Amino acid sequence: QVQLVESGGGLVQAGGSLTLSCVVSGRTFNSYSMAWFRQAPGNEREFVAAIKWSGTTTYYADHVKGRFTISRVGATTYLAMNSLKPEDTAVYYCASESTRQRNNPPRAPEAYAFWGQGTQVTVSS
């Protein structure tokens, strides 16, 4: 049984930092790309960042590039978030891709087979 367990969300002031963690079990973690998505109330789930199954390449949405960093150590995927803005407020989800060793991680949520439970990030102004 594949499980993704997230942690690290919370309340932070604008300009602050948070690091989210996602531990994968029940799956060969280094054969599937991982991604972070987020969803704010009334909005669709949107891509934030991804790391290729090999751990060699990372991808970012334009609105977080330069502020967020995705990384992986063993079965744990991290999202380090710096210079947070109120518009970063959302529930953040980690996800494990459906296709084994795909060349480029997709940005569409439909391509991800397994999801964490979500962790709330709130940035106050």
PDB file of C-alpha atoms in Angstrom:
ATOM      1  CA  GLN A   1       0.000   0.000   0.000  1.00  0.00           C
ATOM      2  CA  VAL A   2       1.463   3.307  -1.101  1.00  0.00           C
ATOM      3  CA  GLN A   3       1.316   6.111   1.426  1.00  0.00           C
ATOM      4  CA  LEU A   4       2.486   9.704   1.316  1.00  0.00           C
ATOM      5  CA  VAL A   5       2.627  11.518   4.638  1.00  0.00           C
ATOM      6  CA  GLU A   6       3.224  15.250   4.709  1.00  0.00           C
ATOM      7  CA  SER A   7       4.286  17.533   7.515  1.00  0.00           C
ATOM      8  CA  GLY A   8       5.654  21.008   8.103  1.00  0.00           C
ATOM      9  CA  GLY A   9       2.812  23.359   7.309  1.00  0.00           C
ATOM     10  CA  GLY A  10       1.811  26.221   9.557  1.00  0.00           C
ATOM     11  CA  LEU A  11       1.334  29.942   9.969  1.00  0.00           C
ATOM     12  CA  VAL A  12       4.137  32.299   9.013  1.00  0.00           C
ATOM     13  CA  GLN A  13       4.484  36.017   8.383  1.00  0.00           C
ATOM     14  CA  ALA A  14       5.147  37.367   4.937  1.00  0.00           C
ATOM     15  CA  GLY A  15       8.837  37.114   4.122  1.00  0.00           C
ATOM     16  CA  GLY A  16       9.253  34.087   6.344  1.00  0.00           C
ATOM     17  CA  SER A  17      10.186  30.501   5.564  1.00  0.00           C
ATOM     18  CA  LEU A  18       8.755  27.019   5.945  1.00  0.00           C
ATOM     19  CA  THR A  19       9.919  23.578   4.879  1.00  0.00           C
ATOM     20  CA  LEU A  20       7.430  20.861   4.003  1.00  0.00           C
ATOM     21  CA  SER A  21       8.281  17.159   4.116  1.00  0.00           C
ATOM     22  CA  CYS A  22       6.682  14.188   2.398  1.00  0.00           C
ATOM     23  CA  VAL A  23       7.617  10.609   3.240  1.00  0.00           C
ATOM     24  CA  VAL A  24       6.727   7.897   0.739  1.00  0.00           C
ATOM     25  CA  SER A  25       6.242   4.269   1.711  1.00  0.00           C
ATOM     26  CA  GLY A  26       5.147   1.227  -0.249  1.00  0.00           C
ATOM     27  CA  ARG A  27       6.819   2.344  -3.452  1.00  0.00           C
ATOM     28  CA  THR A  28      10.312   2.401  -4.916  1.00  0.00           C
ATOM     29  CA  PHE A  29      10.852   6.087  -4.276  1.00  0.00           C
ATOM     30  CA  ASN A  30      13.715   6.540  -6.728  1.00  0.00           C
ATOM     31  CA  SER A  31      11.744   5.201  -9.704  1.00  0.00           C
ATOM     32  CA  TYR A  32       8.979   7.808  -9.700  1.00  0.00           C
ATOM     33  CA  SER A  33       9.099  11.569  -9.959  1.00  0.00           C
ATOM     34  CA  MET A  34       7.646  13.556  -7.105  1.00  0.00           C
ATOM     35  CA  ALA A  35       5.836  16.869  -7.155  1.00  0.00           C
ATOM     36  CA  TRP A  36       4.250  19.443  -4.925  1.00  0.00           C
ATOM     37  CA  PHE A  37       0.924  21.031  -5.771  1.00  0.00           C
ATOM     38  CA  ARG A  38      -1.179  23.541  -3.908  1.00  0.00           C
ATOM     39  CA  GLN A  39      -4.811  24.508  -3.783  1.00  0.00           C
ATOM     40  CA  ALA A  40      -6.257  27.714  -2.399  1.00  0.00           C
ATOM     41  CA  PRO A  41      -9.986  28.055  -1.629  1.00  0.00           C
ATOM     42  CA  GLY A  42     -11.985  28.473  -4.800  1.00  0.00           C
ATOM     43  CA  ASN A  43      -9.001  27.670  -7.007  1.00  0.00           C
ATOM     44  CA  GLU A  44      -7.939  24.608  -8.925  1.00  0.00           C
ATOM     45  CA  ARG A  45      -5.012  22.532  -7.763  1.00  0.00           C
ATOM     46  CA  GLU A  46      -1.876  24.003  -9.291  1.00  0.00           C
ATOM     47  CA  PHE A  47       1.631  22.744  -9.919  1.00  0.00           C
ATOM     48  CA  VAL A  48       4.368  24.129  -7.691  1.00  0.00           C
ATOM     49  CA  ALA A  49       7.510  22.046  -8.192  1.00  0.00           C
ATOM     50  CA  ALA A  50       8.726  18.602  -9.239  1.00  0.00           C
ATOM     51  CA  ILE A  51      11.852  16.516  -8.960  1.00  0.00           C
ATOM     52  CA  LYS A  52      12.731  13.865 -11.501  1.00  0.00           C
ATOM     53  CA  TRP A  53      12.783  10.245 -10.332  1.00  0.00           C
ATOM     54  CA  SER A  54      16.585  10.225 -10.663  1.00  0.00           C
ATOM     55  CA  GLY A  55      16.876  13.264  -8.402  1.00  0.00           C
ATOM     56  CA  THR A  56      18.990  15.035 -11.001  1.00  0.00           C
ATOM     57  CA  THR A  57      16.564  17.655 -12.281  1.00  0.00           C
ATOM     58  CA  THR A  58      14.053  19.980 -10.689  1.00  0.00           C
ATOM     59  CA  TYR A  59      11.195  21.977 -12.176  1.00  0.00           C
ATOM     60  CA  TYR A  60       9.313  24.980 -10.838  1.00  0.00           C
ATOM     61  CA  ALA A  61       6.239  27.032 -11.574  1.00  0.00           C
ATOM     62  CA  ASP A  62       7.167  30.570 -12.537  1.00  0.00           C
ATOM     63  CA  HIS A  63       5.513  32.094  -9.498  1.00  0.00           C
ATOM     64  CA  VAL A  64       7.753  30.193  -7.055  1.00  0.00           C
ATOM     65  CA  LYS A  65      10.991  30.044  -9.015  1.00  0.00           C
ATOM     66  CA  GLY A  66      13.839  31.489  -6.996  1.00  0.00           C
ATOM     67  CA  ARG A  67      11.907  31.242  -3.730  1.00  0.00           C
ATOM     68  CA  PHE A  68      11.077  27.534  -3.400  1.00  0.00           C
ATOM     69  CA  THR A  69      13.432  24.567  -3.575  1.00  0.00           C
ATOM     70  CA  ILE A  70      12.407  20.939  -4.017  1.00  0.00           C
ATOM     71  CA  SER A  71      14.794  18.199  -2.968  1.00  0.00           C
ATOM     72  CA  ARG A  72      14.781  14.539  -2.047  1.00  0.00           C
ATOM     73  CA  VAL A  73      16.743  12.546   0.514  1.00  0.00           C
ATOM     74  CA  GLY A  74      15.899   8.876   0.359  1.00  0.00           C
ATOM     75  CA  ALA A  75      12.151   8.433   0.584  1.00  0.00           C
ATOM     76  CA  THR A  76      11.539  11.987   1.822  1.00  0.00           C
ATOM     77  CA  THR A  77      10.803  14.843  -0.541  1.00  0.00           C
ATOM     78  CA  TYR A  78      11.156  18.382   0.763  1.00  0.00           C
ATOM     79  CA  LEU A  79       9.832  21.750  -0.309  1.00  0.00           C
ATOM     80  CA  ALA A  80      11.807  24.610   1.205  1.00  0.00           C
ATOM     81  CA  MET A  81       9.818  27.822   0.882  1.00  0.00           C
ATOM     82  CA  ASN A  82      11.470  31.202   1.384  1.00  0.00           C
ATOM     83  CA  SER A  83      10.284  34.786   0.979  1.00  0.00           C
ATOM     84  CA  LEU A  84       6.724  33.630   1.456  1.00  0.00           C
ATOM     85  CA  LYS A  85       3.892  35.849   0.302  1.00  0.00           C
ATOM     86  CA  PRO A  86       0.228  35.950   1.350  1.00  0.00           C
ATOM     87  CA  GLU A  87      -0.680  34.579  -2.083  1.00  0.00           C
ATOM     88  CA  ASP A  88       1.260  31.409  -1.231  1.00  0.00           C
ATOM     89  CA  THR A  89      -1.464  30.563   1.280  1.00  0.00           C
ATOM     90  CA  ALA A  90      -2.970  27.207   0.316  1.00  0.00           C
ATOM     91  CA  VAL A  91      -3.147  23.541   1.162  1.00  0.00           C
ATOM     92  CA  TYR A  92       0.015  21.923  -0.164  1.00  0.00           C
ATOM     93  CA  TYR A  93       0.012  18.346  -1.454  1.00  0.00           C
ATOM     94  CA  CYS A  94       2.855  16.060  -2.408  1.00  0.00           C
ATOM     95  CA  ALA A  95       2.262  13.548  -5.161  1.00  0.00           C
ATOM     96  CA  SER A  96       3.979  10.540  -6.695  1.00  0.00           C
ATOM     97  CA  GLU A  97       3.799  10.135 -10.440  1.00  0.00           C
ATOM     98  CA  SER A  98       1.950   7.332 -12.225  1.00  0.00           C
ATOM     99  CA  THR A  99       4.620   6.493 -14.799  1.00  0.00           C
ATOM    100  CA  ARG A 100       7.857   4.847 -13.765  1.00  0.00           C
ATOM    101  CA  GLN A 101      11.015   6.696 -14.796  1.00  0.00           C
ATOM    102  CA  ARG A 102       9.294   9.143 -17.142  1.00  0.00           C
ATOM    103  CA  ASN A 103      11.814  11.442 -18.787  1.00  0.00           C
ATOM    104  CA  ASN A 104      10.199  14.727 -17.713  1.00  0.00           C
ATOM    105  CA  PRO A 105       7.838  15.006 -14.739  1.00  0.00           C
ATOM    106  CA  PRO A 106       4.428  16.262 -15.822  1.00  0.00           C
ATOM    107  CA  ARG A 107       2.752  19.327 -14.386  1.00  0.00           C
ATOM    108  CA  ALA A 108      -0.820  18.067 -14.648  1.00  0.00           C
ATOM    109  CA  PRO A 109      -2.260  16.651 -11.433  1.00  0.00           C
ATOM    110  CA  GLU A 110      -3.972  13.899 -13.431  1.00  0.00           C
ATOM    111  CA  ALA A 111      -0.565  12.342 -14.099  1.00  0.00           C
ATOM    112  CA  TYR A 112       0.025  11.638 -10.426  1.00  0.00           C
ATOM    113  CA  ALA A 113      -1.301   8.424  -8.955  1.00  0.00           C
ATOM    114  CA  PHE A 114      -0.752   8.893  -5.246  1.00  0.00           C
ATOM    115  CA  TRP A 115      -1.266  11.910  -3.025  1.00  0.00           C
ATOM    116  CA  GLY A 116      -0.602  13.017   0.494  1.00  0.00           C
ATOM    117  CA  GLN A 117      -3.321  14.263   2.790  1.00  0.00           C
ATOM    118  CA  GLY A 118      -2.340  17.908   2.388  1.00  0.00           C
ATOM    119  CA  THR A 119      -0.824  20.399   4.810  1.00  0.00           C
ATOM    120  CA  GLN A 120      -2.049  23.948   5.338  1.00  0.00           C
ATOM    121  CA  VAL A 121       0.318  26.850   4.769  1.00  0.00           C
ATOM    122  CA  THR A 122      -0.932  30.265   5.814  1.00  0.00           C
ATOM    123  CA  VAL A 123       1.089  33.413   5.177  1.00  0.00           C
ATOM    124  CA  SER A 124      -0.048  36.526   7.003  1.00  0.00           C
ATOM    125  CA  SER A 125       0.604  40.027   5.696  1.00  0.00           C
TER     126      SER A 125
END
